[in-house]
CSV table of N, CA, C and O in Angstrom, one decimal:
chain,number,residue,atom,x,y,z
A,810,GLN,N,0.9,-1.2,0.0
A,810,GLN,CA,0.0,0.0,0.0
A,810,GLN,C,0.9,1.2,0.0
A,810,GLN,O,1.8,1.3,0.8
A,811,VAL,N,0.6,2.2,-0.9
A,811,VAL,CA,1.3,3.4,-1.0
A,811,VAL,C,0.4,4.6,-0.5
A,811,VAL,O,-0.8,4.7,-1.0
A,812,GLN,N,0.8,5.4,0.4
A,812,GLN,CA,0.1,6.6,0.8
A,812,GLN,C,0.7,7.8,0.2
A,812,GLN,O,1.9,7.9,0.2
A,813,LEU,N,-0.1,8.7,-0.3
A,813,LEU,CA,0.3,9.9,-1.0
A,813,LEU,C,-0.4,11.1,-0.3
A,813,LEU,O,-1.6,11.1,-0.1
A,814,VAL,N,0.4,12.1,0.1
A,814,VAL,CA,-0.1,13.3,0.8
A,814,VAL,C,0.3,14.5,0.0
A,814,VAL,O,1.5,14.8,-0.1
A,815,GLU,N,-0.7,15.2,-0.5
A,815,GLU,CA,-0.4,16.5,-1.2
A,815,GLU,C,-0.4,17.7,-0.3
A,815,GLU,O,-1.1,17.7,0.7
A,816,SER,N,0.3,18.7,-0.7
A,816,SER,CA,0.3,20.0,0.0
A,816,SER,C,0.7,21.1,-1.0
A,816,SER,O,1.2,20.8,-2.1
A,817,GLY,N,0.4,22.3,-0.7
A,817,GLY,CA,0.9,23.4,-1.5
A,817,GLY,C,-0.2,24.1,-2.3
A,817,GLY,O,0.0,25.1,-2.9
A,818,GLY,N,-1.5,23.7,-2.2
A,818,GLY,CA,-2.5,24.3,-2.9
A,818,GLY,C,-2.9,25.6,-2.2
A,818,GLY,O,-2.4,26.0,-1.1
A,819,GLY,N,-3.8,26.4,-2.9
A,819,GLY,CA,-4.2,27.6,-2.3
A,819,GLY,C,-4.8,28.6,-3.3
A,819,GLY,O,-5.1,28.2,-4.5
A,820,LEU,N,-5.0,29.8,-2.9
A,820,LEU,CA,-5.5,30.9,-3.8
A,820,LEU,C,-4.4,31.7,-4.3
A,820,LEU,O,-3.5,32.2,-3.6
A,821,VAL,N,-4.4,31.9,-5.6
A,821,VAL,CA,-3.4,32.7,-6.3
A,821,VAL,C,-4.0,33.5,-7.4
A,821,VAL,O,-5.0,33.1,-8.0
A,822,GLN,N,-3.4,34.7,-7.6
A,822,GLN,CA,-3.9,35.6,-8.7
A,822,GLN,C,-3.4,35.1,-10.1
A,822,GLN,O,-2.4,34.4,-10.2
A,823,PRO,N,-4.2,35.4,-11.1
A,823,PRO,CA,-3.7,35.0,-12.5
A,823,PRO,C,-2.3,35.5,-12.7
A,823,PRO,O,-2.0,36.7,-12.3
A,824,GLY,N,-1.5,34.7,-13.3
A,824,GLY,CA,-0.1,35.0,-13.6
A,824,GLY,C,0.8,34.6,-12.5
A,824,GLY,O,2.0,34.7,-12.6
A,825,GLY,N,0.3,34.2,-11.3
A,825,GLY,CA,1.1,33.8,-10.2
A,825,GLY,C,1.6,32.4,-10.3
A,825,GLY,O,1.4,31.7,-11.3
A,826,SER,N,2.3,31.9,-9.2
A,826,SER,CA,2.9,30.6,-9.2
A,826,SER,C,2.5,29.9,-7.9
A,826,SER,O,2.3,30.5,-6.9
A,827,LEU,N,2.5,28.6,-8.0
A,827,LEU,CA,2.4,27.7,-6.8
A,827,LEU,C,3.2,26.5,-7.1
A,827,LEU,O,3.4,26.1,-8.2
A,828,ARG,N,3.7,25.8,-6.0
A,828,ARG,CA,4.3,24.5,-6.1
A,828,ARG,C,3.6,23.5,-5.2
A,828,ARG,O,3.5,23.7,-4.0
A,829,LEU,N,3.1,22.5,-5.9
A,829,LEU,CA,2.5,21.4,-5.1
A,829,LEU,C,3.5,20.3,-4.8
A,829,LEU,O,4.4,20.1,-5.6
A,830,SER,N,3.3,19.7,-3.6
A,830,SER,CA,4.2,18.6,-3.2
A,830,SER,C,3.4,17.4,-3.0
A,830,SER,O,2.2,17.5,-2.5
A,831,CYS,N,4.0,16.2,-3.2
A,831,CYS,CA,3.3,14.9,-3.0
A,831,CYS,C,4.3,14.0,-2.3
A,831,CYS,O,5.3,13.6,-2.9
A,832,ALA,N,4.1,13.8,-1.0
A,832,ALA,CA,5.0,13.0,-0.2
A,832,ALA,C,4.4,11.5,-0.2
A,832,ALA,O,3.3,11.3,0.1
A,833,ALA,N,5.3,10.6,-0.6
A,833,ALA,CA,4.9,9.2,-0.7
A,833,ALA,C,5.4,8.4,0.6
A,833,ALA,O,6.4,8.8,1.2
A,834,SER,N,4.7,7.4,0.9
A,834,SER,CA,5.1,6.6,2.1
A,834,SER,C,6.1,5.5,1.8
A,834,SER,O,6.5,4.8,2.7
A,835,ILE,N,6.5,5.4,0.5
A,835,ILE,CA,7.6,4.4,0.2
A,835,ILE,C,8.7,5.1,-0.7
A,835,ILE,O,8.5,6.3,-1.1
A,836,THR,N,9.7,4.4,-0.9
A,836,THR,CA,10.8,5.0,-1.7
A,836,THR,C,10.3,5.1,-3.2
A,836,THR,O,9.9,4.2,-3.8
A,837,ILE,N,10.2,6.4,-3.6
A,837,ILE,CA,9.6,6.6,-4.9
A,837,ILE,C,10.4,6.1,-6.1
A,837,ILE,O,9.8,5.9,-7.2
A,838,PHE,N,11.6,5.7,-5.8
A,838,PHE,CA,12.4,5.1,-6.9
A,838,PHE,C,11.8,3.8,-7.3
A,838,PHE,O,11.9,3.4,-8.5
A,839,ARG,N,11.0,3.2,-6.4
A,839,ARG,CA,10.4,1.9,-6.7
A,839,ARG,C,9.1,2.0,-7.6
A,839,ARG,O,8.7,1.1,-8.1
A,840,LEU,N,8.6,3.3,-7.7
A,840,LEU,CA,7.4,3.5,-8.4
A,840,LEU,C,7.7,3.5,-9.9
A,840,LEU,O,8.6,4.1,-10.3
A,841,TYR,N,6.7,2.9,-10.6
A,841,TYR,CA,6.9,3.0,-12.1
A,841,TYR,C,6.6,4.4,-12.6
A,841,TYR,O,7.2,4.8,-13.5
A,842,ALA,N,5.6,5.0,-12.0
A,842,ALA,CA,5.3,6.4,-12.4
A,842,ALA,C,4.7,7.2,-11.3
A,842,ALA,O,4.0,6.6,-10.4
A,843,MET,N,4.8,8.5,-11.4
A,843,MET,CA,4.1,9.4,-10.5
A,843,MET,C,3.7,10.6,-11.4
A,843,MET,O,4.3,10.9,-12.4
A,844,GLY,N,2.5,11.1,-10.9
A,844,GLY,CA,2.0,12.2,-11.7
A,844,GLY,C,1.0,13.0,-11.0
A,844,GLY,O,0.7,12.8,-9.8
A,845,TRP,N,0.4,14.0,-11.7
A,845,TRP,CA,-0.6,14.9,-11.2
A,845,TRP,C,-1.8,14.9,-12.1
A,845,TRP,O,-1.6,15.0,-13.4
A,846,TYR,N,-3.0,14.8,-11.6
A,846,TYR,CA,-4.2,14.9,-12.3
A,846,TYR,C,-5.0,16.1,-11.6
A,846,TYR,O,-4.7,16.5,-10.5
A,847,ARG,N,-6.0,16.6,-12.4
A,847,ARG,CA,-6.8,17.6,-11.8
A,847,ARG,C,-8.3,17.4,-12.2
A,847,ARG,O,-8.5,16.8,-13.3
A,848,GLN,N,-9.1,17.9,-11.4
A,848,GLN,CA,-10.6,17.8,-11.7
A,848,GLN,C,-11.2,19.1,-11.3
A,848,GLN,O,-11.2,19.5,-10.1
A,849,ALA,N,-11.8,19.8,-12.3
A,849,ALA,CA,-12.5,21.0,-12.1
A,849,ALA,C,-14.0,20.7,-11.9
A,849,ALA,O,-14.5,19.6,-12.4
A,850,PRO,N,-14.8,21.6,-11.3
A,850,PRO,CA,-16.2,21.3,-11.1
A,850,PRO,C,-16.9,21.0,-12.4
A,850,PRO,O,-16.8,21.7,-13.4
A,851,GLY,N,-17.7,19.9,-12.4
A,851,GLY,CA,-18.4,19.5,-13.6
A,851,GLY,C,-17.6,18.9,-14.7
A,851,GLY,O,-18.2,18.7,-15.8
A,852,LYS,N,-16.3,18.7,-14.5
A,852,LYS,CA,-15.5,18.1,-15.6
A,852,LYS,C,-14.9,16.8,-15.1
A,852,LYS,O,-14.8,16.5,-13.9
A,853,GLU,N,-14.4,16.0,-16.0
A,853,GLU,CA,-13.7,14.8,-15.7
A,853,GLU,C,-12.3,15.1,-15.2
A,853,GLU,O,-11.7,16.1,-15.6
A,854,ARG,N,-11.8,14.1,-14.5
A,854,ARG,CA,-10.4,14.2,-14.0
A,854,ARG,C,-9.5,14.0,-15.3
A,854,ARG,O,-9.7,13.2,-16.1
A,855,GLU,N,-8.5,14.9,-15.3
A,855,GLU,CA,-7.6,14.8,-16.5
A,855,GLU,C,-6.1,14.8,-16.0
A,855,GLU,O,-5.8,15.4,-15.0
A,856,LEU,N,-5.3,14.2,-16.8
A,856,LEU,CA,-3.9,14.2,-16.6
A,856,LEU,C,-3.3,15.6,-16.8
A,856,LEU,O,-3.5,16.2,-17.8
A,857,VAL,N,-2.4,16.0,-15.9
A,857,VAL,CA,-1.7,17.3,-16.0
A,857,VAL,C,-0.3,17.0,-16.4
A,857,VAL,O,0.2,17.6,-17.3
A,858,ALA,N,0.4,16.1,-15.6
A,858,ALA,CA,1.8,15.8,-15.9
A,858,ALA,C,2.1,14.5,-15.2
A,858,ALA,O,1.6,14.1,-14.2
A,859,ALA,N,3.1,13.8,-15.9
A,859,ALA,CA,3.5,12.5,-15.3
A,859,ALA,C,4.9,12.3,-15.6
A,859,ALA,O,5.5,12.8,-16.6
A,860,MET,N,5.6,11.6,-14.6
A,860,MET,CA,7.0,11.2,-14.8
A,860,MET,C,7.1,9.7,-14.6
A,860,MET,O,6.6,9.1,-13.6
A,861,ARG,N,7.6,9.1,-15.6
A,861,ARG,CA,7.7,7.6,-15.6
A,861,ARG,C,9.1,7.2,-15.5
A,861,ARG,O,10.1,8.0,-15.4
A,862,SER,N,9.3,5.9,-15.3
A,862,SER,CA,10.7,5.3,-15.1
A,862,SER,C,11.6,5.8,-16.3
A,862,SER,O,11.1,5.9,-17.4
A,863,GLY,N,12.8,6.1,-15.9
A,863,GLY,CA,13.7,6.6,-16.9
A,863,GLY,C,13.6,8.1,-17.0
A,863,GLY,O,14.2,8.7,-17.9
A,864,SER,N,12.8,8.8,-16.2
A,864,SER,CA,12.6,10.2,-16.1
A,864,SER,C,11.9,10.8,-17.3
A,864,SER,O,12.0,12.0,-17.6
A,865,ARG,N,11.2,9.9,-18.0
A,865,ARG,CA,10.4,10.4,-19.2
A,865,ARG,C,9.2,11.2,-18.6
A,865,ARG,O,8.6,10.8,-17.6
A,866,THR,N,8.9,12.4,-19.1
A,866,THR,CA,7.8,13.2,-18.6
A,866,THR,C,6.8,13.5,-19.7
A,866,THR,O,7.1,13.5,-20.9
A,867,ASP,N,5.5,13.6,-19.3
A,867,ASP,CA,4.5,13.9,-20.2
A,867,ASP,C,3.6,15.1,-19.6
A,867,ASP,O,3.4,15.1,-18.4
A,868,TYR,N,3.2,16.0,-20.5
A,868,TYR,CA,2.3,17.1,-20.0
A,868,TYR,C,1.1,17.2,-20.9
A,868,TYR,O,1.1,17.0,-22.1
A,869,ALA,N,0.0,17.7,-20.2
A,869,ALA,CA,-1.1,18.1,-21.0
A,869,ALA,C,-0.8,19.3,-21.9
A,869,ALA,O,0.0,20.2,-21.4
A,870,ASP,N,-1.3,19.4,-23.1
A,870,ASP,CA,-1.0,20.5,-23.9
A,870,ASP,C,-1.3,21.9,-23.3
A,870,ASP,O,-0.6,22.8,-23.5
A,871,SER,N,-2.3,21.9,-22.4
A,871,SER,CA,-2.8,23.1,-21.8
A,871,SER,C,-1.8,23.7,-20.8
A,871,SER,O,-1.9,24.9,-20.4
A,872,VAL,N,-0.8,22.8,-20.3
A,872,VAL,CA,0.1,23.3,-19.3
A,872,VAL,C,1.6,23.3,-19.8
A,872,VAL,O,2.5,23.7,-19.0
A,873,LYS,N,1.8,22.8,-21.0
A,873,LYS,CA,3.2,22.8,-21.5
A,873,LYS,C,3.8,24.2,-21.5
A,873,LYS,O,3.2,25.1,-21.9
A,874,GLY,N,5.0,24.2,-21.0
A,874,GLY,CA,5.7,25.5,-20.9
A,874,GLY,C,5.4,26.3,-19.7
A,874,GLY,O,6.1,27.3,-19.4
A,875,ARG,N,4.4,25.9,-18.9
A,875,ARG,CA,4.0,26.6,-17.7
A,875,ARG,C,4.2,25.7,-16.4
A,875,ARG,O,4.6,26.3,-15.4
A,876,PHE,N,4.0,24.5,-16.6
A,876,PHE,CA,4.1,23.5,-15.4
A,876,PHE,C,5.3,22.6,-15.6
A,876,PHE,O,5.7,22.3,-16.7
A,877,THR,N,5.9,22.3,-14.5
A,877,THR,CA,7.1,21.4,-14.5
A,877,THR,C,6.9,20.3,-13.4
A,877,THR,O,6.7,20.7,-12.2
A,878,ILE,N,7.0,19.1,-13.7
A,878,ILE,CA,7.0,18.0,-12.7
A,878,ILE,C,8.4,17.6,-12.4
A,878,ILE,O,9.3,17.5,-13.3
A,879,SER,N,8.7,17.3,-11.2
A,879,SER,CA,10.0,16.9,-10.7
A,879,SER,C,9.9,16.0,-9.5
A,879,SER,O,8.8,15.8,-9.0
A,880,ARG,N,10.9,15.4,-9.1
A,880,ARG,CA,10.9,14.6,-7.9
A,880,ARG,C,12.3,14.7,-7.2
A,880,ARG,O,13.3,14.9,-7.8
A,881,ASP,N,12.2,14.4,-5.9
A,881,ASP,CA,13.4,14.3,-5.0
A,881,ASP,C,13.4,13.0,-4.4
A,881,ASP,O,12.6,12.7,-3.4
A,882,ASN,N,14.2,12.0,-4.9
A,882,ASN,CA,14.2,10.7,-4.4
A,882,ASN,C,14.6,10.6,-2.9
A,882,ASN,O,14.1,9.8,-2.2
A,883,SER,N,15.5,11.5,-2.5
A,883,SER,CA,15.9,11.5,-1.1
A,883,SER,C,14.8,11.9,-0.1
A,883,SER,O,14.9,11.5,1.0
A,884,LYS,N,13.8,12.6,-0.6
A,884,LYS,CA,12.7,13.0,0.2
A,884,LYS,C,11.4,12.2,-0.1
A,884,LYS,O,10.4,12.5,0.5
A,885,ASN,N,11.5,11.3,-1.0
A,885,ASN,CA,10.3,10.5,-1.5
A,885,ASN,C,9.2,11.5,-1.8
A,885,ASN,O,8.0,11.2,-1.5
A,886,THR,N,9.5,12.5,-2.5
A,886,THR,CA,8.5,13.6,-2.8
A,886,THR,C,8.5,14.0,-4.3
A,886,THR,O,9.6,14.1,-4.8
A,887,ALA,N,7.4,14.1,-4.8
A,887,ALA,CA,7.2,14.7,-6.2
A,887,ALA,C,6.7,16.1,-6.1
A,887,ALA,O,6.0,16.4,-5.1
A,888,TYR,N,7.0,16.9,-7.1
A,888,TYR,CA,6.5,18.3,-7.1
A,888,TYR,C,5.9,18.6,-8.4
A,888,TYR,O,6.2,18.0,-9.5
A,889,LEU,N,5.0,19.6,-8.4
A,889,LEU,CA,4.5,20.2,-9.6
A,889,LEU,C,4.6,21.7,-9.4
A,889,LEU,O,3.9,22.4,-8.6
A,890,GLN,N,5.6,22.3,-10.2
A,890,GLN,CA,5.8,23.7,-10.2
A,890,GLN,C,4.8,24.3,-11.2
A,890,GLN,O,4.9,23.9,-12.4
A,891,MET,N,4.0,25.2,-10.8
A,891,MET,CA,3.0,25.8,-11.7
A,891,MET,C,3.2,27.3,-11.8
A,891,MET,O,3.1,28.0,-10.8
A,892,ASN,N,3.6,27.8,-13.0
A,892,ASN,CA,3.8,29.2,-13.3
A,892,ASN,C,2.8,29.7,-14.2
A,892,ASN,O,2.1,29.0,-14.9
A,893,SER,N,2.7,31.0,-14.3
A,893,SER,CA,1.7,31.7,-15.2
A,893,SER,C,0.3,31.1,-15.1
A,893,SER,O,-0.3,30.8,-16.1
A,894,LEU,N,-0.1,31.0,-13.9
A,894,LEU,CA,-1.4,30.3,-13.7
A,894,LEU,C,-2.6,31.1,-14.3
A,894,LEU,O,-2.5,32.4,-14.3
A,895,LYS,N,-3.6,30.4,-14.7
A,895,LYS,CA,-4.7,31.0,-15.4
A,895,LYS,C,-6.0,30.6,-14.6
A,895,LYS,O,-6.0,29.5,-13.9
A,896,PRO,N,-7.1,31.3,-14.7
A,896,PRO,CA,-8.3,30.9,-14.0
A,896,PRO,C,-8.7,29.5,-14.4
A,896,PRO,O,-9.3,28.8,-13.5
A,897,GLU,N,-8.5,29.1,-15.6
A,897,GLU,CA,-8.9,27.7,-16.1
A,897,GLU,C,-8.0,26.6,-15.4
A,897,GLU,O,-8.3,25.5,-15.6
A,898,ASP,N,-7.0,27.0,-14.7
A,898,ASP,CA,-6.2,26.0,-14.0
A,898,ASP,C,-6.9,25.7,-12.6
A,898,ASP,O,-6.4,24.8,-11.9
A,899,THR,N,-7.9,26.4,-12.3
A,899,THR,CA,-8.6,26.1,-11.0
A,899,THR,C,-9.2,24.7,-11.0
A,899,THR,O,-9.9,24.3,-11.9
A,900,ALA,N,-8.9,24.0,-10.0
A,900,ALA,CA,-9.3,22.6,-9.9
A,900,ALA,C,-8.8,22.0,-8.6
A,900,ALA,O,-7.9,22.6,-7.9
A,901,VAL,N,-9.2,20.8,-8.3
A,901,VAL,CA,-8.6,20.0,-7.2
A,901,VAL,C,-7.5,19.1,-7.9
A,901,VAL,O,-7.8,18.5,-8.9
A,902,TYR,N,-6.3,19.2,-7.4
A,902,TYR,CA,-5.2,18.5,-8.0
A,902,TYR,C,-4.9,17.3,-7.1
A,902,TYR,O,-4.7,17.4,-5.9
A,903,TYR,N,-4.7,16.2,-7.8
A,903,TYR,CA,-4.5,14.9,-7.2
A,903,TYR,C,-3.1,14.3,-7.6
A,903,TYR,O,-2.8,14.3,-8.8
A,904,CYS,N,-2.4,13.8,-6.6
A,904,CYS,CA,-1.2,13.1,-6.9
A,904,CYS,C,-1.5,11.6,-7.2
A,904,CYS,O,-2.5,11.1,-6.6
A,905,HIS,N,-0.8,11.0,-8.1
A,905,HIS,CA,-1.1,9.7,-8.6
A,905,HIS,C,0.2,8.9,-8.7
A,905,HIS,O,1.2,9.5,-9.1
A,906,ALA,N,0.2,7.6,-8.3
A,906,ALA,CA,1.3,6.8,-8.4
A,906,ALA,C,1.0,5.4,-8.9
A,906,ALA,O,-0.1,4.9,-8.6
A,907,VAL,N,1.9,4.8,-9.6
A,907,VAL,CA,1.7,3.5,-10.1
A,907,VAL,C,2.8,2.6,-9.7
A,907,VAL,O,4.0,3.0,-9.8
A,908,GLN,N,2.5,1.4,-9.1
A,908,GLN,CA,3.5,0.5,-8.7
A,908,GLN,C,3.0,-0.9,-9.1
A,908,GLN,O,2.0,-1.3,-8.7
A,909,LEU,N,3.8,-1.6,-10.0
A,909,LEU,CA,3.4,-2.9,-10.5
A,909,LEU,C,2.0,-2.7,-11.1
A,909,LEU,O,1.8,-1.9,-12.0
A,910,SER,N,1.0,-3.5,-10.7
A,910,SER,CA,-0.3,-3.4,-11.3
A,910,SER,C,-1.3,-2.6,-10.5
A,910,SER,O,-2.5,-2.5,-10.8
A,911,SER,N,-0.8,-1.8,-9.5
A,911,SER,CA,-1.7,-1.0,-8.6
A,911,SER,C,-1.4,0.4,-8.8
A,911,SER,O,-0.3,0.9,-9.2
A,912,GLU,N,-2.5,1.2,-8.6
A,912,GLU,CA,-2.4,2.7,-8.7
A,912,GLU,C,-2.9,3.3,-7.4
A,912,GLU,O,-3.8,2.7,-6.8
A,913,TYR,N,-2.4,4.4,-7.1
A,913,TYR,CA,-2.8,5.1,-5.8
A,913,TYR,C,-3.0,6.5,-6.0
A,913,TYR,O,-2.4,7.2,-6.9
A,914,TRP,N,-3.9,7.1,-5.2
A,914,TRP,CA,-4.3,8.5,-5.3
A,914,TRP,C,-4.1,9.2,-3.9
A,914,TRP,O,-4.4,8.6,-2.9
A,915,GLY,N,-3.8,10.5,-4.0
A,915,GLY,CA,-3.8,11.3,-2.8
A,915,GLY,C,-5.2,11.8,-2.6
A,915,GLY,O,-6.1,11.6,-3.4
A,916,GLN,N,-5.3,12.6,-1.5
A,916,GLN,CA,-6.6,13.1,-1.1
A,916,GLN,C,-7.0,14.4,-1.9
A,916,GLN,O,-8.2,14.8,-1.9
A,917,GLY,N,-6.1,15.0,-2.6
A,917,GLY,CA,-6.3,16.2,-3.4
A,917,GLY,C,-6.1,17.4,-2.7
A,917,GLY,O,-6.2,17.5,-1.4
A,918,THR,N,-5.7,18.5,-3.4
A,918,THR,CA,-5.4,19.8,-2.9
A,918,THR,C,-6.0,20.8,-3.8
A,918,THR,O,-5.9,20.7,-5.0
A,919,GLN,N,-6.8,21.8,-3.3
A,919,GLN,CA,-7.5,22.8,-4.1
A,919,GLN,C,-6.5,23.9,-4.5
A,919,GLN,O,-5.8,24.4,-3.8
A,920,VAL,N,-6.6,24.1,-5.8
A,920,VAL,CA,-5.9,25.3,-6.4
A,920,VAL,C,-7.0,26.2,-7.0
A,920,VAL,O,-7.8,25.8,-7.9
A,921,THR,N,-7.0,27.4,-6.6
A,921,THR,CA,-7.9,28.4,-7.1
A,921,THR,C,-7.2,29.6,-7.7
A,921,THR,O,-6.3,30.2,-7.0
A,922,VAL,N,-7.4,29.9,-8.9
A,922,VAL,CA,-6.7,31.0,-9.6
A,922,VAL,C,-7.8,32.1,-9.9
A,922,VAL,O,-8.7,31.9,-10.7
A,923,SER,N,-7.7,33.2,-9.1
A,923,SER,CA,-8.7,34.2,-9.2
A,923,SER,C,-8.2,35.6,-8.7
A,923,SER,O,-7.3,35.6,-7.8
A,924,SER,N,-8.7,36.6,-9.3
A,924,SER,CA,-8.3,38.0,-8.9
A,924,SER,C,-9.3,38.5,-7.9
A,924,SER,O,-9.1,39.6,-7.4
């Protein structure tokens, strides 16, 4: 069982930045993949960014050039640096991890972009 705990969400003005953190209960080097999804009200959950084994990364087209996913293996933590935030980035952001045939989710953290 893998537990994921997100932090770093909040209210930010358009154009601002936030960094989300996802602390895992196991050595993240063992995970096949870690990533971030988001779900806005009335919309389906969507992939924002993912990092897979070998450090391959994938981003949603809507966040390319603005968001960066990274990890610190020594802290068992993954990050999502979000710059140039837009109102349409408002959502609950979830950390996601894959290990073997199982996947795990964090509880979510709210990000609100508004003036």
